Structure formats: C-alpha cells, structure tokens
Amino acid sequence: MGGRTRLDMDVRRQQLVEVGRELFAKRPYDEVWVEEIASAAGVSRGLLYHYFPTKRDFFVEVVRAQVDHIAELTAPDLSKPPLEGLRETLDAYLRYVEENAQGYISIHRAGIGSDAEIRAILEESYARDVDRILQRITAGGAAPAIVRVAVRGWLAFTIGTVIDWIEHPTIERDELRELLVQAMKGCVTAAMEVEPGTKLPGIQDDAGVGAEAAR
Amino acid sequence: MGGRTRLDMDVRRQQLVEVGRELFAKRPYDEVWVEEIASAAGVSRGLLYHYFPTKRDFFVEVVRAQVDHIAELTAPDLSKPPLEGLRETLDAYLRYVEENAQGYISIHRAGIGSDAEIRAILEESYARDVDRILQRITAGGAAPAIVRVAVRGWLAFTIGTVIDWIEHPTIERDELRELLVQAMKGCVTAAMEVEPGTKLPGIQDDAGVGAEAAR
C-alpha cells in the first residue's frame, strides 16, 4: 500500500517526457537545463535523474515520443486517393512543425541531432514513412529499388525544405505543402523516367503522374 | 635566414589538411586519432597541435578544403545546356563521393556533422550551389522564392539519396545520376505547377521541363 507501482512509474515517465516535448519544442537542446525540466514538471532534479540518468537519455525519449506522435498524426487515410491523402497528411505535418519548430530543428539537424541513438530512431521512422508511401503508390505491389530511392529522396527534400522554411519563411505554408505534393509526383516520375517499364497503379492514374514516362 | 616563414607555415598547413582529407575520407571522425594524423603527416603531435589546437579545429579545416574541392570539381560548364551540364557535374560528384564515402557521411550526417561551424560551412556551400543552379535555369534572371525552395529541396534530395546509396547501394551509380537529373526536372516542374506563371528560360526548353505547367 502506498508504494510506487510499475504503472505509477510509467505514468510519471510519460508525464516527464510530455513536459520535455513542450520545452524542447520551443528552444534548442543546449538552452534547456535539467533544473528547468524538473521545475516545469514539479519534481526534484534527483527524481528526474532517477528516471533518466542523463539529459541526453531524456532527450532520446522525447525524440521517440515526438516521432511516434508525428507517425500517428500522419497516418494515411486509405479512403482517399494517394496524392489527396498526402496533401492532408502534409497539412497536419506542417501545422505540427509550426508549433514545434525548434524541436523539429533540434531533431533533424542541430547539436545532438547526429547522436547515434537518435539517428537510429530517425532512420526507423524514415523507413516506415517510405514503406507507407510505397504501399500507397504501388497499391500494395512490389516497388522497384529506384522508386524506393526516389521516395527516400523525397523525404529528404521534405525535411530539407521544412528546415529552410522555418528559418527563412519566404513562401506560405500552403505553397510549401503544394510544392511537396507536386515534388512527390516529380520524384516518382523521375524514377519512372529512369526505369520506363515501372508500373505504379496507386499513383499513375492520379493527377497524371507518369504520363510522360508512359508515352 | 632559416626561420619558418609565413609561406612555409601555409604550405605545411595545407599538407596537414591534405593528409587529414585522405584519412577522414575512409574512416569515421571518431576512429581517426590525432597520433595517427601526425604520424601519417610525418610530424610530431606537438607540431600538429601548434597548427590546430584541437582535433575538431583540424576537422573543420578538412571540411572546408573538401567543400572547396567539390565546388571546383562541380563548377558548371556554361557551354552546355543546363541539364546536360548537370549530368556531367553529377557524374564527377558521384565518382568523388565513391572515393570519399566515409568523409561524405561524416560531414553530412554523423557525429560532429552537426557542429555549428561545420553547419555554417555547409550552409554557405548549399547557398552557393543553389545560386549556381538558379543562375543556369533562370538564364541569369530573377528566381521566384518557390523555385529557390525547390532547388534547395533538390540539394537535400541529392544528399539524402547519396548517403542512402553509400550505405545501401541498391541501384547503380549511373541510375542514381539519372534519377538526380530527372528529379531536378521534377522538382523545378513542381515549383512551376504551384506558381504557373513562372518563366525559367534556361531550363524550360531543355528536355521538356515545364511543358505541363505551360499547358
């Protein structure tokens, strides 16, 4: 009676990670102090260290939570055609990024962003994103290697332009979203130009993708 | 007479950086030791530290030299149409990356890759690459913001797919090169789809880019 149960500990852990997600969303990793995290969570430094031995360990969990959250947020709506579904997904994604700009940059670029463990979390999430997209555009069929490379490249295009847009917002969010949708068409079409026999039933009839390669 | 002149020092510095470039080309940053660099260069550790106070300082210079080298290697041939010039540039680029795979990954991703100073060197080189490309595709005219974003995105596409290709070579170098050329068309076309009035004289008549947006 009264002792901390495993469930209590899991809940507390989640609460701490949630506090971290809010703090790291607005400010860079190096500018957030352990004292501040503990204070924002209403716990002692000692308790925070009990759950997470180092600030880096804590940040790794925050990144994992953030990546999971984005994965949920961007789960494809299978009732829509791929490009229309992509447009809605990107809309949710960009709104999230706007609210969590600094966290996005921290993960995808600055400082601790190249940490091996964080890198592994990101690689896993990229692989899942690529698989999700390939499933849609191949309508569940096999994807040629070059199409996979093109989709992986499109993800890099997306992250690169989003970071650039956070720091230099020279275009509107809706313009960026449309650029990303059209770039998906452009990148997949590029793969089909290199391997003309490629069949992508999920996307080929959608908004004219591959019309050029099919000629 | 006999003292070390400024010129001697510059030459020695360059020699050391060149040795570093070879070592870091093949192995990750964390696996190359200062002792090893000094030994490969035939100098004492003390002399190496005289020129570069820390391993990181040394690596920053190696990155700067590498970025300058790639810039020279990929200088556009203005006598060729943009996409044909791009194809040749990418060919040189990918051959260089093959020879310097680990160095490429070290700079663009792992460990120290997110160092603020290295990040600044890279941002500068990306900006120069984007300017070079925009000059070609606008034939020297003004580029709308969205075209700049698309070209910046294409650079991210390129770096992302190249890193992926080094680690998972699922397609041939020539296929990757063609994918990158076609993706440039696709990304620029995407920008023109979002802003249909865009005129890009340098590329529009080259291999049908923008034919869709022009309809």
Short mmCIF file of C-alpha atoms in Angstrom, two decimals:
data_model
loop_
_atom_site.label_atom_id
_atom_site.label_comp_id
_atom_site.label_asym_id
_atom_site.label_seq_id
_atom_site.Cartn_x
_atom_site.Cartn_y
_atom_site.Cartn_z
CA MET A 1 0.00 0.00 0.00
CA GLY A 2 1.31 3.44 -0.87
CA GLY A 3 4.43 2.13 -2.66
CA ARG A 4 5.14 3.25 -6.21
CA THR A 5 3.85 0.68 -8.63
CA ARG A 6 5.25 -0.04 -12.09
CA LEU A 7 2.18 1.68 -13.57
CA ASP A 8 2.76 4.80 -11.45
CA MET A 9 6.33 4.89 -12.74
CA ASP A 10 5.27 4.54 -16.38
CA VAL A 11 2.73 7.32 -15.99
CA ARG A 12 5.29 9.58 -14.31
CA ARG A 13 7.81 8.82 -17.04
CA GLN A 14 5.27 9.77 -19.70
CA GLN A 15 4.41 12.97 -17.87
CA LEU A 16 8.08 13.95 -17.74
CA VAL A 17 8.55 13.21 -21.44
CA GLU A 18 5.48 15.33 -22.23
CA VAL A 19 6.96 18.25 -20.29
CA GLY A 20 10.21 17.76 -22.20
CA ARG A 21 8.41 17.74 -25.51
CA GLU A 22 6.91 21.15 -24.73
CA LEU A 23 10.21 22.65 -23.60
CA PHE A 24 12.28 21.29 -26.49
CA ALA A 25 9.59 22.31 -28.98
CA LYS A 26 10.38 25.99 -28.43
CA ARG A 27 14.08 26.12 -27.61
CA PRO A 28 17.30 24.39 -28.71
CA TYR A 29 18.64 21.40 -26.81
CA ASP A 30 21.61 23.29 -25.39
CA GLU A 31 19.43 26.03 -23.94
CA VAL A 32 17.13 23.79 -21.91
CA TRP A 33 18.53 22.92 -18.47
CA VAL A 34 17.81 19.85 -16.37
CA GLU A 35 16.83 22.12 -13.44
CA GLU A 36 14.25 23.75 -15.66
CA ILE A 37 12.75 20.46 -16.82
CA ALA A 38 12.46 19.27 -13.21
CA SER A 39 10.91 22.56 -12.15
CA ALA A 40 8.41 22.59 -15.04
CA ALA A 41 7.42 19.02 -14.16
CA GLY A 42 7.18 19.88 -10.45
CA VAL A 43 9.70 17.22 -9.41
CA SER A 44 13.19 17.29 -7.91
CA ARG A 45 16.34 17.03 -10.03
CA GLY A 46 17.04 13.81 -8.19
CA LEU A 47 13.76 12.25 -9.26
CA LEU A 48 14.32 13.31 -12.87
CA TYR A 49 17.77 11.66 -12.78
CA HIS A 50 16.15 8.58 -11.26
CA TYR A 51 14.08 8.17 -14.42
CA PHE A 52 16.69 9.46 -16.90
CA PRO A 53 20.36 9.18 -15.92
CA THR A 54 21.41 12.00 -18.29
CA LYS A 55 19.86 14.88 -20.18
CA ARG A 56 20.71 13.05 -23.38
CA ASP A 57 18.81 9.92 -22.24
CA PHE A 58 15.85 12.16 -21.52
CA PHE A 59 16.10 13.82 -24.92
CA VAL A 60 16.24 10.44 -26.67
CA GLU A 61 12.88 9.57 -25.08
CA VAL A 62 11.45 12.95 -26.05
CA VAL A 63 12.50 12.34 -29.66
CA ARG A 64 10.98 8.87 -29.61
CA ALA A 65 7.70 10.30 -28.30
CA GLN A 66 7.76 13.05 -30.91
CA VAL A 67 8.43 10.65 -33.77
CA ASP A 68 5.59 8.38 -32.58
CA HIS A 69 3.29 11.37 -32.28
CA ILE A 70 4.08 12.51 -35.85
CA ALA A 71 3.56 8.95 -37.11
CA GLU A 72 0.05 8.93 -35.63
CA LEU A 73 -0.67 12.42 -36.89
CA THR A 74 0.33 11.50 -40.42
CA ALA A 75 -1.25 8.05 -40.63
CA PRO A 76 -2.57 7.80 -44.20
CA ASP A 77 -6.29 7.96 -44.85
CA LEU A 78 -6.75 4.90 -47.05
CA SER A 79 -10.17 6.07 -48.24
CA LYS A 80 -8.57 8.89 -50.27
CA PRO A 81 -6.51 8.75 -53.48
CA PRO A 82 -2.77 8.80 -52.63
CA LEU A 83 -1.99 12.40 -53.62
CA GLU A 84 -5.09 13.79 -51.93
CA GLY A 85 -4.27 11.78 -48.81
CA LEU A 86 -0.69 13.06 -49.00
CA ARG A 87 -1.95 16.65 -49.17
CA GLU A 88 -3.94 16.22 -45.94
CA THR A 89 -1.09 14.42 -44.23
CA LEU A 90 1.33 17.20 -45.16
CA ASP A 91 -1.11 19.79 -43.91
CA ALA A 92 -1.19 18.16 -40.47
CA TYR A 93 2.59 17.72 -40.58
CA LEU A 94 3.36 21.35 -41.41
CA ARG A 95 0.93 22.65 -38.76
CA TYR A 96 2.66 20.46 -36.21
CA VAL A 97 6.09 21.67 -37.34
CA GLU A 98 4.98 25.30 -36.99
CA GLU A 99 4.03 24.65 -33.36
CA ASN A 100 7.21 22.68 -32.66
CA ALA A 101 9.73 24.45 -34.84
CA GLN A 102 12.72 24.32 -32.53
CA GLY A 103 12.12 20.69 -31.62
CA TYR A 104 11.97 19.82 -35.29
CA ILE A 105 15.28 21.55 -35.98
CA SER A 106 16.89 20.01 -32.87
CA ILE A 107 15.99 16.53 -34.01
CA HIS A 108 16.70 16.87 -37.69
CA ARG A 109 19.80 18.97 -37.57
CA ALA A 110 21.43 20.83 -34.73
CA GLY A 111 23.71 19.66 -31.93
CA ILE A 112 22.64 16.33 -30.62
CA GLY A 113 20.75 15.57 -33.83
CA SER A 114 23.58 13.38 -35.07
CA ASP A 115 23.69 11.26 -31.93
CA ALA A 116 23.80 7.57 -32.97
CA GLU A 117 20.71 6.57 -30.99
CA ILE A 118 18.63 9.48 -32.27
CA ARG A 119 19.88 8.70 -35.75
CA ALA A 120 18.63 5.13 -35.35
CA ILE A 121 15.19 6.35 -34.23
CA LEU A 122 15.03 8.65 -37.24
CA GLU A 123 16.21 6.01 -39.70
CA GLU A 124 13.50 3.70 -38.42
CA SER A 125 10.87 6.39 -38.83
CA TYR A 126 12.10 7.24 -42.35
CA ALA A 127 11.96 3.57 -43.31
CA ARG A 128 8.39 3.36 -42.00
CA ASP A 129 7.40 6.53 -43.89
CA VAL A 130 8.94 5.19 -47.11
CA ASP A 131 7.13 1.86 -46.67
CA ARG A 132 3.82 3.61 -46.04
CA ILE A 133 4.21 5.75 -49.16
CA LEU A 134 5.37 2.84 -51.33
CA GLN A 135 2.40 0.75 -50.24
CA ARG A 136 0.09 3.53 -51.38
CA ILE A 137 1.71 4.23 -54.72
CA THR A 138 2.27 0.61 -55.69
CA ALA A 139 -1.21 -0.31 -54.41
CA GLY A 140 0.43 -2.99 -52.27
CA GLY A 141 2.61 -4.42 -55.06
CA ALA A 142 6.41 -4.62 -55.19
CA ALA A 143 8.36 -1.38 -55.58
CA PRO A 144 11.46 -1.30 -57.81
CA ALA A 145 14.62 -0.21 -55.95
CA ILE A 146 14.78 3.08 -57.83
CA VAL A 147 11.27 4.08 -56.73
CA ARG A 148 12.25 3.39 -53.13
CA VAL A 149 15.33 5.60 -53.58
CA ALA A 150 13.18 8.35 -55.11
CA VAL A 151 10.71 8.25 -52.21
CA ARG A 152 13.58 8.29 -49.69
CA GLY A 153 14.91 11.30 -51.58
CA TRP A 154 11.51 12.99 -51.42
CA LEU A 155 11.59 12.60 -47.62
CA ALA A 156 14.98 14.33 -47.57
CA PHE A 157 13.52 17.02 -49.89
CA THR A 158 10.67 17.49 -47.40
CA ILE A 159 12.85 17.73 -44.30
CA GLY A 160 15.37 19.98 -46.08
CA THR A 161 12.73 22.43 -47.33
CA VAL A 162 10.86 22.40 -44.00
CA ILE A 163 14.01 23.32 -42.02
CA ASP A 164 14.77 26.01 -44.59
CA TRP A 165 11.18 27.28 -44.38
CA ILE A 166 11.32 27.52 -40.56
CA GLU A 167 14.43 29.67 -40.80
CA HIS A 168 13.58 31.57 -43.99
CA PRO A 169 9.80 31.61 -44.44
CA THR A 170 9.90 33.03 -47.97
CA ILE A 171 6.75 31.16 -49.06
CA GLU A 172 3.40 30.44 -47.38
CA ARG A 173 2.67 27.16 -45.66
CA ASP A 174 0.09 26.24 -48.29
CA GLU A 175 2.59 26.90 -51.07
CA LEU A 176 5.14 24.67 -49.37
CA ARG A 177 2.51 21.95 -48.95
CA GLU A 178 1.63 22.10 -52.64
CA LEU A 179 5.30 22.11 -53.59
CA LEU A 180 5.77 18.93 -51.53
CA VAL A 181 2.76 17.23 -53.16
CA GLN A 182 3.94 18.19 -56.66
CA ALA A 183 7.52 17.20 -55.80
CA MET A 184 6.26 13.72 -54.87
CA LYS A 185 4.79 13.45 -58.36
CA GLY A 186 8.05 14.85 -59.80
CA CYS A 187 10.31 12.47 -57.87
CA VAL A 188 8.25 9.37 -58.66
CA THR A 189 8.01 10.42 -62.30
CA ALA A 190 11.81 10.84 -62.29
CA ALA A 191 12.23 7.22 -61.16
CA MET A 192 9.86 6.09 -63.92
CA GLU A 193 11.86 8.06 -66.49
CA VAL A 194 15.00 6.16 -65.48
CA GLU A 195 13.16 2.82 -65.47
CA PRO A 196 10.41 3.27 -68.05
CA GLY A 197 8.72 -0.08 -67.50
CA THR A 198 7.80 0.76 -63.90
CA LYS A 199 4.13 0.29 -63.02
CA LEU A 200 2.74 2.23 -60.08
CA PRO A 201 -1.01 1.61 -60.11
CA GLY A 202 -1.63 3.56 -56.91
CA ILE A 203 -0.42 6.85 -58.30
CA GLN A 204 -0.13 6.53 -62.07
CA ASP A 205 -3.73 7.44 -62.82
CA ASP A 206 -3.78 10.03 -60.07
CA ALA A 207 -3.25 13.55 -61.41
CA GLY A 208 -1.29 12.46 -64.44
CA VAL A 209 1.77 11.04 -62.72
CA GLY A 210 3.85 9.05 -65.10
CA ALA A 211 2.07 10.36 -68.18
CA GLU A 212 5.43 11.38 -69.56
CA ALA A 213 7.09 8.03 -68.87
CA ALA A 214 4.11 6.20 -70.29
CA ARG A 215 4.35 7.93 -73.65
CA MET B 1 67.52 33.07 -42.66
CA GLY B 2 66.38 29.56 -41.84
CA GLY B 3 63.36 30.68 -39.77
CA ARG B 4 59.91 29.48 -40.70
CA THR B 5 58.27 31.99 -42.97
CA ARG B 6 54.54 32.60 -43.25
CA LEU B 7 54.63 30.86 -46.62
CA ASP B 8 56.29 27.77 -45.12
CA MET B 9 53.59 27.68 -42.50
CA ASP B 10 50.77 27.94 -45.04
CA VAL B 11 52.28 25.17 -47.12
CA ARG B 12 52.69 22.95 -44.06
CA ARG B 13 49.11 23.67 -43.01
CA GLN B 14 47.85 22.67 -46.44
CA GLN B 15 49.90 19.48 -46.35
CA LEU B 16 48.43 18.54 -42.99
CA VAL B 17 44.89 19.22 -44.21
CA GLU B 18 45.53 17.09 -47.28
CA VAL B 19 46.67 14.18 -45.08
CA GLY B 20 43.52 14.67 -42.98
CA ARG B 21 41.33 14.62 -46.05
CA GLU B 22 42.72 11.22 -47.04
CA LEU B 23 42.32 9.77 -43.56
CA PHE B 24 38.80 11.09 -42.97
CA ALA B 25 37.74 10.01 -46.46
CA LYS B 26 37.93 6.35 -45.47
CA ARG B 27 37.05 6.25 -41.78
CA PRO B 28 34.63 7.98 -39.38
CA TYR B 29 35.70 11.02 -37.38
CA ASP B 30 35.73 9.17 -34.06
CA GLU B 31 38.01 6.44 -35.37
CA VAL B 32 40.81 8.69 -36.57
CA TRP B 33 43.29 9.61 -33.84
CA VAL B 34 45.46 12.71 -33.61
CA GLU B 35 48.55 10.48 -33.19
CA GLU B 36 47.68 8.81 -36.45
CA ILE B 37 47.26 12.07 -38.33
CA ALA B 38 50.63 13.31 -37.03
CA SER B 39 52.30 10.03 -37.92
CA ALA B 40 50.78 9.95 -41.44
CA ALA B 41 51.98 13.51 -41.98
CA GLY B 42 55.44 12.71 -40.57
CA VAL B 43 55.23 15.39 -37.87
CA SER B 44 55.03 15.37 -34.09
CA ARG B 45 51.76 15.61 -32.20
CA GLY B 46 53.08 18.87 -30.78
CA LEU B 47 53.55 20.40 -34.21
CA LEU B 48 50.06 19.29 -35.28
CA TYR B 49 48.61 20.96 -32.16
CA HIS B 50 50.65 24.05 -32.98
CA TYR B 51 48.71 24.41 -36.21
CA PHE B 52 45.36 23.10 -34.95
CA PRO B 53 44.62 23.40 -31.22
CA THR B 54 42.05 20.56 -31.28
CA LYS B 55 41.07 17.64 -33.47
CA ARG B 56 37.80 19.45 -34.12
CA ASP B 57 39.64 22.56 -35.36
CA PHE B 58 41.60 20.32 -37.68
CA PHE B 59 38.46 18.61 -38.93
CA VAL B 60 36.79 21.97 -39.62
CA GLU B 61 39.69 22.84 -41.95
CA VAL B 62 39.47 19.44 -43.62
CA VAL B 63 35.76 20.00 -44.24
CA ARG B 64 36.43 23.46 -45.64
CA ALA B 65 39.06 22.03 -48.00
CA GLN B 66 36.71 19.24 -49.05
CA VAL B 67 33.83 21.61 -49.74
CA ASP B 68 36.13 23.87 -51.80
CA HIS B 69 37.41 20.86 -53.69
CA ILE B 70 33.88 19.68 -54.53
CA ALA B 71 32.95 23.22 -55.59
CA GLU B 72 35.82 23.22 -58.10
CA LEU B 73 35.03 19.71 -59.26
CA THR B 74 31.39 20.59 -59.92
CA ALA B 75 31.89 24.02 -61.48
CA PRO B 76 29.25 24.23 -64.22
CA ASP B 77 30.30 24.04 -67.86
CA LEU B 78 28.49 27.06 -69.26
CA SER B 79 28.92 25.88 -72.83
CA LYS B 80 26.42 23.04 -72.25
CA PRO B 81 22.63 23.15 -71.79
CA PRO B 82 21.77 23.12 -68.06
CA LEU B 83 20.57 19.52 -67.75
CA GLU B 84 23.45 18.14 -69.80
CA GLY B 85 25.86 20.19 -67.69
CA LEU B 86 24.14 18.93 -64.55
CA ARG B 87 24.55 15.35 -65.73
CA GLU B 88 28.33 15.80 -66.12
CA THR B 89 28.61 17.63 -62.82
CA LEU B 90 26.74 14.86 -61.01
CA ASP B 91 28.93 12.27 -62.64
CA ALA B 92 32.05 13.94 -61.22
CA TYR B 93 30.31 14.41 -57.88
CA LEU B 94 29.25 10.77 -57.51
CA ARG B 95 32.69 9.48 -58.51
CA TYR B 96 34.22 11.72 -55.87
CA VAL B 97 31.72 10.51 -53.26
CA GLU B 98 32.55 6.89 -54.06
CA GLU B 99 36.23 7.57 -53.34
CA ASN B 100 35.46 9.57 -50.20
CA ALA B 101 32.40 7.79 -48.87
CA GLN B 102 33.17 7.98 -45.18
CA GLY B 103 34.22 11.61 -45.35
CA TYR B 104 30.97 12.43 -47.11
CA ILE B 105 28.92 10.73 -44.41
CA SER B 106 30.99 12.31 -41.62
CA ILE B 107 30.33 15.77 -42.97
CA HIS B 108 26.70 15.39 -43.91
CA ARG B 109 25.47 13.30 -41.05
CA ALA B 110 27.33 11.51 -38.30
CA GLY B 111 28.85 12.73 -35.04
CA ILE B 112 30.47 16.09 -35.49
CA GLY B 113 28.41 16.79 -38.59
CA SER B 114 26.04 19.00 -36.62
CA ASP B 115 28.81 21.15 -35.21
CA ALA B 116 27.79 24.82 -35.59
CA GLU B 117 30.91 25.83 -37.53
CA ILE B 118 30.68 22.88 -39.92
CA ARG B 119 27.00 23.60 -40.32
CA ALA B 120 27.88 27.19 -41.32
CA ILE B 121 30.40 25.96 -43.91
CA LEU B 122 27.78 23.61 -45.34
CA GLU B 123 25.02 26.23 -45.38
CA GLU B 124 27.35 28.52 -47.29
CA SER B 125 28.17 25.80 -49.80
CA TYR B 126 24.46 24.91 -50.22
CA ALA B 127 23.63 28.59 -50.82
CA ARG B 128 26.37 28.77 -53.44
CA ASP B 129 25.12 25.58 -55.13
CA VAL B 130 21.55 26.89 -55.17
CA ASP B 131 22.72 30.21 -56.65
CA ARG B 132 24.75 28.44 -59.32
CA ILE B 133 21.80 26.28 -60.32
CA LEU B 134 19.31 29.16 -60.26
CA GLN B 135 21.58 31.23 -62.48
CA ARG B 136 21.59 28.43 -65.01
CA ILE B 137 17.87 27.71 -65.02
CA THR B 138 16.74 31.34 -64.98
CA ALA B 139 19.41 32.23 -67.56
CA GLY B 140 20.61 34.95 -65.18
CA GLY B 141 17.13 36.37 -64.44
CA ALA B 142 15.34 36.59 -61.11
CA ALA B 143 14.15 33.36 -59.48
CA PRO B 144 10.78 33.28 -57.66
CA ALA B 145 11.08 32.23 -53.99
CA ILE B 146 9.36 28.93 -54.65
CA VAL B 147 11.88 27.91 -57.30
CA ARG B 148 14.68 28.64 -54.85
CA VAL B 149 12.95 26.45 -52.25
CA ALA B 150 12.54 23.68 -54.82
CA VAL B 151 16.23 23.79 -55.77
CA ARG B 152 17.24 23.80 -52.09
CA GLY B 153 14.97 20.77 -51.70
CA TRP B 154 16.61 19.06 -54.66
CA LEU B 155 20.00 19.50 -52.93
CA ALA B 156 18.56 17.78 -49.84
CA PHE B 157 17.15 15.06 -52.14
CA THR B 158 20.62 14.62 -53.61
CA ILE B 159 22.46 14.42 -50.28
CA GLY B 160 19.79 12.15 -48.77
CA THR B 161 19.84 9.69 -51.66
CA VAL B 162 23.65 9.73 -51.88
CA ILE B 163 24.06 8.87 -48.17
CA ASP B 164 21.43 6.16 -48.57
CA TRP B 165 23.20 4.85 -51.70
CA ILE B 166 26.58 4.67 -49.91
CA GLU B 167 25.02 2.53 -47.19
CA HIS B 168 22.54 0.59 -49.32
CA PRO B 169 23.79 0.53 -52.91
CA THR B 170 20.59 -0.94 -54.37
CA ILE B 171 20.97 0.89 -57.69
CA GLU B 172 23.93 1.60 -59.98
CA ARG B 173 25.78 4.90 -59.92
CA ASP B 174 24.53 5.77 -63.40
CA GLU B 175 20.94 5.10 -62.35
CA LEU B 176 21.33 7.37 -59.34
CA ARG B 177 22.85 10.07 -61.56
CA GLU B 178 19.91 9.87 -63.97
CA LEU B 179 17.45 9.88 -61.08
CA LEU B 180 19.07 13.09 -59.80
CA VAL B 181 18.91 14.73 -63.23
CA GLN B 182 15.27 13.75 -63.70
CA ALA B 183 14.46 14.78 -60.12
CA MET B 184 15.82 18.25 -60.88
CA LYS B 185 13.32 18.45 -63.72
CA GLY B 186 10.62 17.09 -61.43
CA CYS B 187 11.34 19.49 -58.57
CA VAL B 188 11.51 22.58 -60.80
CA THR B 189 8.34 21.47 -62.61
CA ALA B 190 6.70 21.09 -59.18
CA ALA B 191 7.51 24.73 -58.35
CA MET B 192 6.07 25.79 -61.69
CA GLU B 193 2.88 23.81 -61.02
CA VAL B 194 2.41 25.74 -57.78
CA GLU B 195 3.19 29.08 -59.47
CA PRO B 196 2.12 28.55 -63.04
CA GLY B 197 3.31 31.93 -64.38
CA THR B 198 6.95 31.13 -63.63
CA LYS B 199 9.35 31.58 -66.52
CA LEU B 200 12.61 29.65 -66.46
CA PRO B 201 14.21 30.24 -69.84
CA GLY B 202 17.38 28.33 -69.01
CA ILE B 203 15.61 25.03 -68.49
CA GLN B 204 12.10 25.33 -69.90
CA ASP B 205 13.03 24.40 -73.43
CA ASP B 206 15.53 21.82 -72.25
CA ALA B 207 14.11 18.29 -72.31
CA GLY B 208 10.52 19.38 -71.92
CA VAL B 209 10.71 20.83 -68.42
CA GLY B 210 7.65 22.86 -67.64
CA ALA B 211 5.69 21.54 -70.60
CA GLU B 212 2.97 20.51 -68.18
CA ALA B 213 2.83 23.84 -66.37
CA ALA B 214 2.89 25.70 -69.69
CA ARG B 215 -0.23 23.97 -70.95
#
